[in-house]
Short mmCIF file of C-alpha atoms and ligand atoms in Angstrom, two decimals:
data_model
loop_
_atom_site.label_atom_id
_atom_site.label_comp_id
_atom_site.label_asym_id
_atom_site.label_seq_id
_atom_site.Cartn_x
_atom_site.Cartn_y
_atom_site.Cartn_z
CA MET A 554 14.78 12.96 -14.92
CA SER A 555 11.78 12.13 -12.86
CA ALA A 556 11.46 13.40 -9.23
CA TYR A 557 10.51 9.64 -8.35
CA PRO A 558 12.48 6.38 -8.78
CA ARG A 559 11.11 4.40 -11.44
CA THR A 560 8.77 1.61 -10.57
CA PRO A 561 10.87 -1.75 -10.20
CA LEU A 562 8.15 -3.42 -12.16
CA ASP A 563 9.68 -1.75 -15.07
CA HIS A 564 13.08 -3.85 -14.85
CA TRP A 565 10.86 -6.97 -14.37
CA LEU A 566 8.99 -6.29 -17.62
CA GLU A 567 12.22 -5.49 -19.44
CA ARG A 568 13.64 -8.83 -18.43
CA LYS A 569 10.29 -10.72 -19.44
CA LEU A 570 10.28 -8.70 -22.85
CA GLY A 571 13.92 -9.67 -23.57
CA LEU A 572 14.84 -5.79 -23.51
CA PRO A 573 18.17 -4.22 -22.24
CA THR A 574 17.84 -2.55 -18.75
CA ASN A 575 16.64 0.95 -18.80
CA THR A 576 15.26 0.80 -22.28
CA ALA A 577 13.07 3.58 -23.39
CA PRO A 578 9.44 2.88 -22.82
CA ASP A 579 7.95 0.59 -25.55
CA PRO A 580 4.15 -0.11 -25.26
CA GLU A 581 4.35 -1.81 -28.56
CA ALA A 582 7.00 -4.38 -27.39
CA LEU A 583 4.73 -5.02 -24.33
CA ALA A 584 1.48 -5.45 -26.54
CA ASP A 585 3.51 -8.12 -28.72
CA TYR A 586 4.46 -9.93 -25.73
CA GLN A 587 1.01 -9.96 -24.32
CA LEU A 588 -0.47 -10.90 -27.64
CA GLU A 589 1.96 -13.91 -27.94
CA ARG A 590 1.05 -14.94 -24.39
CA LEU A 591 -2.66 -14.71 -24.95
CA ARG A 592 -2.38 -16.92 -28.06
CA GLN A 593 -0.44 -19.52 -25.97
CA THR A 594 -3.01 -19.26 -23.15
CA VAL A 595 -5.97 -19.88 -25.45
CA ALA A 596 -4.26 -22.79 -27.12
CA TYR A 597 -3.30 -24.19 -23.63
CA LEU A 598 -6.79 -23.90 -22.32
CA ARG A 599 -8.24 -25.70 -25.41
CA GLU A 600 -5.88 -28.63 -24.80
CA HIS A 601 -6.08 -28.83 -21.07
CA SER A 602 -9.27 -27.65 -19.82
CA PRO A 603 -12.52 -29.52 -20.54
CA PHE A 604 -14.59 -26.39 -19.47
CA TYR A 605 -12.81 -24.10 -22.05
CA ARG A 606 -12.59 -26.63 -24.56
CA ARG A 607 -16.46 -26.41 -24.57
CA ARG A 608 -16.65 -22.79 -24.12
CA LEU A 609 -14.33 -21.93 -26.83
CA ALA A 610 -15.81 -24.55 -29.24
CA GLY A 611 -16.79 -23.07 -32.73
CA LEU A 612 -14.38 -19.99 -32.22
CA ALA A 613 -11.32 -21.51 -33.57
CA ALA A 614 -11.41 -19.53 -36.73
CA GLU A 615 -11.92 -16.26 -34.74
CA PRO A 616 -8.53 -14.31 -35.35
CA LEU A 617 -6.53 -13.23 -32.57
CA ASP A 618 -4.36 -10.64 -34.52
CA SER A 619 -4.38 -7.88 -31.95
CA LEU A 620 -5.23 -7.39 -28.07
CA ALA A 621 -8.61 -6.01 -29.09
CA ASP A 622 -9.39 -9.28 -30.70
CA LEU A 623 -9.73 -10.88 -27.31
CA ALA A 624 -13.08 -9.14 -26.98
CA ARG A 625 -14.55 -11.65 -29.28
CA ARG A 626 -13.88 -14.53 -26.70
CA PRO A 627 -16.51 -15.22 -23.87
CA PHE A 628 -16.19 -14.09 -20.41
CA THR A 629 -15.51 -16.26 -17.40
CA THR A 630 -17.70 -15.58 -14.38
CA ALA A 631 -17.50 -15.94 -10.55
CA GLN A 632 -20.37 -18.41 -11.30
CA ASP A 633 -17.99 -20.52 -13.24
CA LEU A 634 -15.49 -20.70 -10.52
CA ARG A 635 -18.33 -21.94 -8.22
CA GLU A 636 -19.80 -24.56 -10.71
CA HIS A 637 -16.96 -25.59 -12.97
CA HIS A 638 -13.76 -25.15 -11.15
CA GLN A 639 -12.81 -28.84 -11.70
CA ALA A 640 -13.43 -28.62 -15.21
CA MET A 641 -11.41 -25.49 -15.39
CA LEU A 642 -8.30 -27.19 -14.02
CA CYS A 643 -5.50 -27.84 -16.47
CA LEU A 644 -3.17 -30.01 -14.41
CA SER A 645 -3.66 -33.39 -12.33
CA GLN A 646 -4.47 -32.86 -8.85
CA SER A 647 -1.19 -34.25 -7.80
CA ARG A 648 0.43 -31.09 -9.53
CA VAL A 649 -1.81 -28.70 -7.46
CA ALA A 650 0.16 -26.92 -4.76
CA ARG A 651 -2.68 -24.87 -3.24
CA VAL A 652 -6.36 -24.81 -3.33
CA VAL A 653 -8.22 -21.60 -2.34
CA THR A 654 -11.82 -21.94 -1.33
CA LEU A 655 -13.72 -18.50 -1.30
CA ASN A 656 -17.08 -18.24 0.45
CA THR A 657 -19.27 -15.33 -0.21
CA SER A 658 -20.25 -14.00 3.00
CA GLY A 659 -23.93 -13.91 3.80
CA THR A 660 -24.99 -16.28 1.05
CA THR A 661 -25.47 -19.93 0.65
CA ALA A 662 -24.09 -20.03 -2.85
CA ALA A 663 -21.29 -22.56 -3.43
CA PRO A 664 -17.89 -21.30 -2.83
CA LYS A 665 -15.58 -20.24 -5.58
CA ARG A 666 -12.43 -22.47 -5.95
CA LEU A 667 -9.00 -21.76 -7.37
CA TYR A 668 -6.10 -23.97 -8.03
CA PHE A 669 -2.46 -22.83 -8.11
CA SER A 670 0.79 -24.98 -9.15
CA ASP A 671 4.17 -24.33 -7.44
CA ASP A 672 5.12 -22.31 -10.77
CA ASP A 673 1.85 -20.13 -10.16
CA LEU A 674 2.97 -19.41 -6.67
CA GLU A 675 6.53 -18.79 -7.79
CA LEU A 676 5.23 -15.88 -10.11
CA THR A 677 3.27 -14.44 -7.11
CA LEU A 678 6.41 -14.56 -5.15
CA ASN A 679 8.18 -12.82 -7.78
CA PHE A 680 5.64 -10.04 -7.87
CA PHE A 681 5.71 -9.50 -4.27
CA HIS A 682 9.39 -9.41 -4.18
CA LEU A 683 9.48 -6.84 -7.00
CA GLY A 684 6.50 -4.79 -5.53
CA MET A 685 7.83 -4.71 -1.90
CA SER A 686 11.21 -3.32 -3.17
CA THR A 687 9.48 -0.30 -4.03
CA MET A 688 9.15 0.43 -0.24
CA VAL A 689 11.54 -1.41 1.84
CA GLU A 690 15.32 -2.13 1.38
CA PRO A 691 17.58 -4.98 2.55
CA GLY A 692 18.03 -5.13 6.26
CA GLY A 693 14.40 -3.85 6.79
CA ARG A 694 11.82 -5.38 8.92
CA VAL A 695 8.13 -5.86 7.85
CA LEU A 696 5.47 -6.75 10.30
CA ILE A 697 2.75 -8.49 8.20
CA LEU A 698 -0.74 -7.94 9.65
CA LEU A 699 -2.40 -10.57 7.04
CA PRO A 700 -3.27 -14.04 7.51
CA GLY A 701 -0.09 -16.21 7.33
CA ARG A 702 -0.06 -19.34 9.35
CA THR A 703 -1.04 -21.61 6.43
CA PRO A 704 1.73 -22.57 3.84
CA ASP A 705 1.43 -20.52 0.68
CA SER A 706 -1.12 -18.14 2.37
CA VAL A 707 -0.71 -14.52 1.52
CA GLY A 708 1.26 -13.57 4.74
CA ASP A 709 3.57 -16.88 4.21
CA LEU A 710 4.33 -15.78 0.48
CA LEU A 711 4.85 -12.17 1.49
CA ALA A 712 7.48 -13.28 4.17
CA ARG A 713 9.20 -15.53 1.83
CA ALA A 714 9.25 -12.86 -1.02
CA LEU A 715 10.92 -10.59 1.64
CA ALA A 716 13.42 -13.00 2.51
CA ARG A 717 14.83 -12.86 -1.19
CA MET A 718 15.50 -9.07 -0.61
CA GLU A 719 17.15 -9.76 2.65
CA VAL A 720 14.26 -8.23 4.50
CA GLN A 721 12.75 -10.01 7.48
CA GLY A 722 9.03 -10.46 7.23
CA VAL A 723 7.48 -11.12 10.69
CA ILE A 724 3.94 -12.77 10.28
CA HIS A 725 1.61 -11.38 12.97
CA GLY A 726 -1.89 -11.95 11.35
CA PRO A 727 -4.80 -9.53 11.34
CA VAL A 728 -4.88 -7.14 14.43
CA ALA A 729 -7.15 -8.37 17.18
CA ASP A 730 -5.46 -6.10 20.01
CA PRO A 731 -3.86 -2.88 18.79
CA ALA A 732 -1.74 -2.39 21.93
CA GLU A 733 -0.32 -5.87 21.45
CA THR A 734 0.38 -5.40 17.84
CA LEU A 735 2.11 -1.94 18.47
CA ALA A 736 4.27 -3.67 21.16
CA GLN A 737 5.19 -6.26 18.62
CA ALA A 738 6.12 -3.75 16.01
CA LEU A 739 8.30 -1.94 18.47
CA ALA A 740 9.83 -5.41 19.78
CA VAL A 741 10.84 -6.54 16.32
CA GLU A 742 11.96 -3.06 15.19
CA ALA A 743 9.53 -3.03 12.13
CA ASP A 744 10.16 -0.26 9.75
CA CYS A 745 7.34 -1.29 7.50
CA LEU A 746 3.65 -2.51 8.03
CA VAL A 747 1.54 -4.44 5.67
CA GLY A 748 -2.11 -4.64 6.63
CA ILE A 749 -5.78 -4.09 6.29
CA PRO A 750 -6.69 -0.17 5.95
CA VAL A 751 -9.03 0.01 8.99
CA GLN A 752 -6.80 -2.19 11.14
CA VAL A 753 -3.76 -0.05 10.46
CA LEU A 754 -5.65 3.23 11.15
CA ALA A 755 -6.59 1.79 14.40
CA LEU A 756 -2.97 1.28 15.22
CA ALA A 757 -1.75 4.45 13.91
CA GLU A 758 -4.37 6.42 16.13
CA HIS A 759 -3.83 4.16 19.21
CA PRO A 760 -2.55 6.25 22.25
CA ALA A 761 0.63 3.81 22.13
CA ALA A 762 1.24 4.66 18.55
CA GLN A 763 3.58 7.39 19.31
CA SER A 764 6.23 4.80 20.13
CA LEU A 765 6.78 3.89 16.50
CA CYS A 766 7.02 7.55 15.35
CA GLY A 767 9.90 8.02 13.20
CA LYS A 768 10.37 4.31 13.03
CA ILE A 769 7.79 3.19 10.48
CA LYS A 770 9.01 4.50 7.22
CA SER A 771 6.37 2.81 5.09
CA VAL A 772 3.05 1.28 5.16
CA LEU A 773 1.36 -0.93 2.49
CA LEU A 774 -2.44 -1.22 2.62
CA THR A 775 -4.26 -4.06 0.86
CA THR A 776 -7.38 -6.11 0.67
CA ASP A 777 -9.88 -3.28 0.48
CA TYR A 778 -10.55 0.18 -0.89
CA VAL A 779 -8.18 2.60 0.73
CA PRO A 780 -9.84 5.91 1.34
CA ARG A 781 -7.54 8.73 0.75
CA ALA A 782 -8.69 10.34 3.90
CA LEU A 783 -7.61 7.17 5.78
CA ALA A 784 -4.28 7.05 4.13
CA ARG A 785 -3.53 10.62 5.02
CA ARG A 786 -4.17 10.03 8.59
CA VAL A 787 -1.79 7.14 8.83
CA GLU A 788 0.94 9.31 7.12
CA ALA A 789 0.25 11.93 9.52
CA ALA A 790 0.30 9.60 12.68
CA TRP A 791 3.85 8.29 11.92
CA GLY A 792 5.29 10.56 9.06
CA CYS A 793 5.50 7.44 6.93
CA GLU A 794 4.87 6.97 3.10
CA VAL A 795 1.55 4.93 2.47
CA PHE A 796 1.50 2.56 -0.51
CA GLU A 797 -1.59 0.60 -1.77
CA HIS A 798 -1.73 -2.88 -3.24
CA TYR A 799 -4.75 -4.18 -5.53
CA GLY A 800 -5.25 -7.82 -6.07
CA MET A 801 -7.54 -10.75 -5.48
CA THR A 802 -7.07 -14.59 -5.23
CA GLU A 803 -8.15 -14.88 -8.93
CA THR A 804 -5.19 -12.79 -9.94
CA GLY A 805 -2.96 -14.78 -8.08
CA LEU A 806 -3.13 -12.47 -5.05
CA GLY A 807 -0.98 -9.76 -6.36
CA ALA A 808 -2.25 -7.61 -9.40
CA GLY A 809 -0.78 -4.08 -8.98
CA VAL A 810 1.15 -1.80 -6.65
CA ASP A 811 1.72 2.03 -6.56
CA CYS A 812 5.20 3.41 -7.14
CA ARG A 813 6.62 6.22 -5.10
CA ALA A 814 4.71 8.82 -7.43
CA HIS A 815 1.48 7.30 -5.97
CA GLN A 816 -0.29 7.74 -9.39
CA GLY A 817 -2.33 4.50 -9.67
CA TYR A 818 -1.14 0.91 -9.52
CA HIS A 819 1.54 -0.50 -11.82
CA LEU A 820 0.25 -3.75 -13.15
CA ARG A 821 1.62 -7.23 -13.33
CA ALA A 822 1.56 -6.85 -17.11
CA ALA A 823 3.78 -9.89 -17.82
CA ASP A 824 1.25 -12.15 -16.00
CA LEU A 825 -2.01 -10.48 -16.35
CA TYR A 826 -3.78 -8.67 -19.11
CA TYR A 827 -6.77 -6.30 -18.07
CA GLU A 828 -9.63 -4.92 -20.28
CA VAL A 829 -12.27 -2.78 -19.16
CA VAL A 830 -15.83 -3.44 -20.25
CA ASN A 831 -19.40 -1.87 -19.96
CA PRO A 832 -20.86 -3.60 -16.96
CA MET A 833 -24.15 -3.76 -18.61
CA ASP A 834 -23.63 -5.17 -21.88
CA GLY A 835 -19.98 -6.45 -21.65
CA ALA A 836 -18.80 -4.23 -24.68
CA LEU A 837 -15.17 -3.37 -24.35
CA LEU A 838 -14.60 0.26 -23.48
CA PRO A 839 -11.86 2.64 -24.99
CA PRO A 840 -8.76 3.13 -22.78
CA GLY A 841 -9.26 5.71 -19.95
CA GLU A 842 -13.08 5.11 -19.62
CA GLU A 843 -14.34 3.52 -16.17
CA GLY A 844 -16.04 0.20 -16.24
CA GLU A 845 -15.78 -3.34 -15.01
CA LEU A 846 -12.25 -4.72 -14.79
CA VAL A 847 -11.75 -8.03 -16.92
CA MET A 848 -8.61 -9.97 -16.45
CA THR A 849 -7.04 -12.59 -18.35
CA THR A 850 -3.95 -14.54 -16.99
CA LEU A 851 -0.98 -14.73 -19.24
CA THR A 852 1.21 -17.34 -17.40
CA ARG A 853 -0.97 -19.40 -15.10
CA GLN A 854 -0.56 -23.05 -15.09
CA ALA A 855 -2.99 -24.75 -12.99
CA MET A 856 -6.22 -22.66 -13.56
CA PRO A 857 -5.81 -20.04 -16.15
CA LEU A 858 -8.72 -17.54 -16.47
CA LEU A 859 -9.93 -16.05 -19.77
CA ARG A 860 -11.66 -12.77 -19.60
CA TYR A 861 -12.60 -13.11 -15.83
CA ARG A 862 -15.25 -10.56 -14.90
CA THR A 863 -13.78 -9.29 -11.44
CA GLY A 864 -16.73 -7.41 -10.49
CA ASP A 865 -14.54 -4.45 -9.47
CA LEU A 866 -14.83 -0.94 -10.89
CA GLY A 867 -11.86 0.53 -12.53
CA ARG A 868 -10.19 2.16 -15.31
CA LEU A 869 -6.73 2.23 -17.14
CA LEU A 870 -4.53 5.29 -16.91
CA PRO A 871 -3.45 6.49 -20.23
CA GLY A 872 0.22 7.85 -20.73
CA PRO A 873 3.33 7.14 -18.70
CA CYS A 874 3.73 7.61 -14.86
CA PRO A 875 5.56 10.50 -13.44
CA CYS A 876 8.08 7.94 -12.17
CA GLY A 877 8.94 7.46 -15.89
CA GLY A 878 7.72 3.80 -15.75
CA PHE A 879 6.08 2.27 -18.69
CA THR A 880 4.49 -0.61 -16.89
CA PRO A 881 0.67 0.03 -17.43
CA ARG A 882 -1.38 1.37 -14.62
CA LEU A 883 -4.72 1.11 -13.11
CA ALA A 884 -6.48 4.17 -11.42
CA ARG A 885 -7.15 3.53 -7.87
CA VAL A 886 -9.89 1.01 -7.78
CA PRO A 887 -12.99 2.13 -6.20
CA GLY A 888 -14.43 -0.95 -5.10
CA ARG A 889 -16.88 -3.50 -6.13
CA LEU A 890 -19.52 -2.72 -8.70
CA SER A 891 -22.19 -4.10 -6.55
CA ASN A 892 -20.97 -2.25 -3.37
CA ARG A 893 -23.32 0.69 -3.60
CA LEU A 894 -26.15 1.85 -1.67
CA ASP A 895 -29.17 1.48 -4.09
CA LEU A 896 -31.71 4.34 -3.94
CA GLY A 897 -33.63 3.10 -6.88
CA GLY A 898 -34.19 4.40 -10.41
CA GLY A 899 -30.53 3.48 -11.31
CA VAL A 900 -29.26 6.06 -8.62
CA GLY A 901 -26.99 5.01 -6.09
CA LEU A 902 -24.12 5.94 -3.70
CA PRO A 903 -20.94 3.70 -4.32
CA MET A 904 -19.31 2.77 -0.93
CA TRP A 905 -16.22 4.51 -1.53
CA ARG A 906 -18.16 7.96 -1.37
CA LEU A 907 -19.24 7.14 1.93
CA ASP A 908 -15.79 5.91 3.00
CA GLU A 909 -14.29 9.20 1.99
CA ALA A 910 -16.69 11.29 3.69
CA LEU A 911 -16.54 9.35 6.99
CA PHE A 912 -12.94 8.70 7.22
CA ALA A 913 -12.17 12.46 6.86
CA LEU A 914 -13.79 12.72 10.30
CA PRO A 915 -11.14 12.88 12.93
CA GLY A 916 -11.54 10.04 15.44
CA LEU A 917 -13.58 7.79 13.28
CA LEU A 918 -11.71 4.35 13.14
CA ASP A 919 -14.34 2.21 11.30
CA PHE A 920 -18.04 2.08 10.40
CA ARG A 921 -20.88 -0.28 9.19
CA ALA A 922 -23.86 1.11 7.15
CA VAL A 923 -27.16 -0.83 7.03
CA LEU A 924 -29.96 0.10 4.61
CA SER A 925 -33.53 -0.96 5.35
CA GLY A 926 -37.03 -0.46 4.07
CA ASP A 927 -38.28 -0.46 0.60
CA ARG A 928 -37.72 1.79 -2.36
CA GLY A 929 -39.09 5.36 -1.64
CA LYS A 930 -38.81 4.68 2.19
CA ARG A 931 -35.44 3.76 2.99
CA ARG A 932 -33.64 4.07 6.16
CA LEU A 933 -29.92 4.26 6.56
CA GLU A 934 -28.23 3.32 9.93
CA LEU A 935 -24.74 3.77 10.83
CA THR A 936 -22.42 2.35 13.51
CA VAL A 937 -19.36 4.29 14.15
CA ARG A 938 -16.20 3.24 16.03
CA PRO A 939 -14.49 6.09 17.79
CA THR A 940 -10.99 6.61 19.11
CA PRO A 941 -11.65 6.95 22.82
CA ALA A 942 -10.66 10.59 23.20
CA MET A 943 -13.05 11.65 20.37
CA ALA A 944 -16.20 9.56 21.18
CA HIS A 945 -18.46 12.33 22.54
CA ASP A 946 -19.58 14.11 19.42
CA LEU A 947 -18.50 11.47 16.68
CA ALA A 948 -22.09 10.33 16.07
CA ALA A 949 -23.37 13.85 15.42
CA ARG A 950 -20.34 14.71 13.09
CA ALA A 951 -20.88 11.36 11.22
CA ALA A 952 -24.55 12.20 10.72
CA GLN A 953 -23.89 15.41 9.28
CA ALA A 954 -21.33 14.23 7.06
CA VAL A 955 -23.80 11.60 5.61
CA LYS A 956 -26.51 14.50 5.34
CA GLU A 957 -24.08 16.68 3.38
CA LEU A 958 -23.32 14.06 0.72
CA PRO A 959 -24.59 15.67 -2.53
CA GLU A 960 -25.92 12.34 -3.98
CA LEU A 961 -28.06 11.77 -0.87
CA ALA A 962 -29.37 15.57 -0.42
CA GLU A 963 -32.41 15.11 -2.47
CA HIS A 964 -33.41 11.96 -1.10
CA PHE A 965 -33.42 13.15 2.26
CA ALA A 966 -35.14 16.24 1.38
CA THR A 967 -38.14 14.34 -0.13
CA GLY A 968 -38.11 11.78 2.83
CA GLU A 969 -37.32 8.97 0.42
CA LEU A 970 -34.25 8.22 2.56
CA THR A 971 -34.03 8.88 6.29
CA LEU A 972 -30.92 8.60 8.81
CA GLY A 973 -31.59 5.96 11.32
CA PRO A 974 -29.98 6.01 14.66
CA VAL A 975 -26.13 6.74 14.35
CA ARG A 976 -24.57 4.53 17.06
CA CYS A 977 -21.05 5.12 18.59
CA ILE A 978 -19.27 2.22 19.96
CA ASP A 979 -15.69 1.53 20.87
CA LEU A 980 -15.67 -2.10 21.87
CA ALA A 981 -14.68 -4.16 19.05
CA TRP A 982 -13.97 -4.44 15.46
CA ILE A 983 -16.73 -3.60 13.19
CA SER A 984 -15.23 -4.96 9.89
CA ASP A 985 -15.03 -8.68 10.47
CA GLY A 986 -11.32 -9.77 9.54
CA THR A 987 -10.21 -9.58 6.08
CA ALA A 988 -13.60 -9.05 4.55
CA LYS A 989 -14.27 -6.21 2.19
CA ARG A 990 -16.31 -3.50 3.68
CA SER A 991 -19.92 -3.30 2.26
CA PHE A 992 -23.24 -2.08 2.71
CA SER A 993 -25.30 -4.59 4.80
CA LEU A 994 -28.84 -5.34 3.70
CA PRO A 995 -31.00 -6.97 6.31
CA ARG A 996 -32.51 -10.16 5.29
ZN1 ZN B 943 5.06 5.07 -11.33
#
């Protein structure tokens, strides 16, 4: 017997695969199911999507006898979602229930566009329902700190999924005023919060956070990389259990969630198939190696995606989970491939390393890093947001933590990199809304 309850995603997979409940783990049955779904998806795309009919022309004779054969098919890129979204649509516009337009911040590139049918949204609801059952029980109340005003937006779907398990989801939206959000959490008797990592940290370490001690049992952090140091601080503030979710609009919002063993995200494996490829040449990497995550939808109706290059770094975890679950797992996703401080010569510091170093500092709630100058003479500027009680020496501690990063030590020593002013401000959010945190490059 495992010390942890098995992920509820196992039961969902058992149903999808037609296996009896509590069947012994069977990766082969899952592989057979995914292969059959892949074949159906490729056939469906050829029939209904002008874009994929062209893209797959000449590949009809390519075998699809095993999951590895998928690697013979071409990738779909973010650029395709910008330029060819209409030709990727497989249904008539009248059957599209939701269109999501994604602008890339700071660029003038055309937005990515994704289409979802009612059935597609139903599958997302189903996944949210199962995922949340890991951390909340019937009768519970969840305060949702994500956008939810628009029908079928992430917050709205989550609230509807929770209603299916007799949990009340209260849509609050992103945090603007931590004191107000904490008061609402208390008023609605929330026992779970779902939100953006830096926003939840600001709540957890707010002077009024004590009022929720013992009341908040679980927290789900989503939309961005979750620094371990940040998760530990949220756990310490409320004595709660912190869960993490991984997903993006392209995956139909949800893609994976950790179980109570917290050893990676159990994937939505009946709906999504993941490969890991070398980001340089696109070659398929063996299980366990880190590379770019490539995702194929297995059940999407309006706009299925074949081998979509997510731009996220990640790796699949080998072997069963300590929870006993057989649903495949992704290791914690360390963020976007492009989200690194480029120091030249192929050397760089990924954002997550800076995240871990800085969020380990008591009193640091958020930060922004800006890199300027040319190669060989770069300057890194930092702005840090403190908790009011710990503002006095935070800038100095942040500067010290950055200077101690082993990846940067040599660059500081040679003068190729200098640390610009480290400013400490406690006025407003540094991260804008739901955007992912990234290194800013001045233009
Ligand atoms: Zn597990």
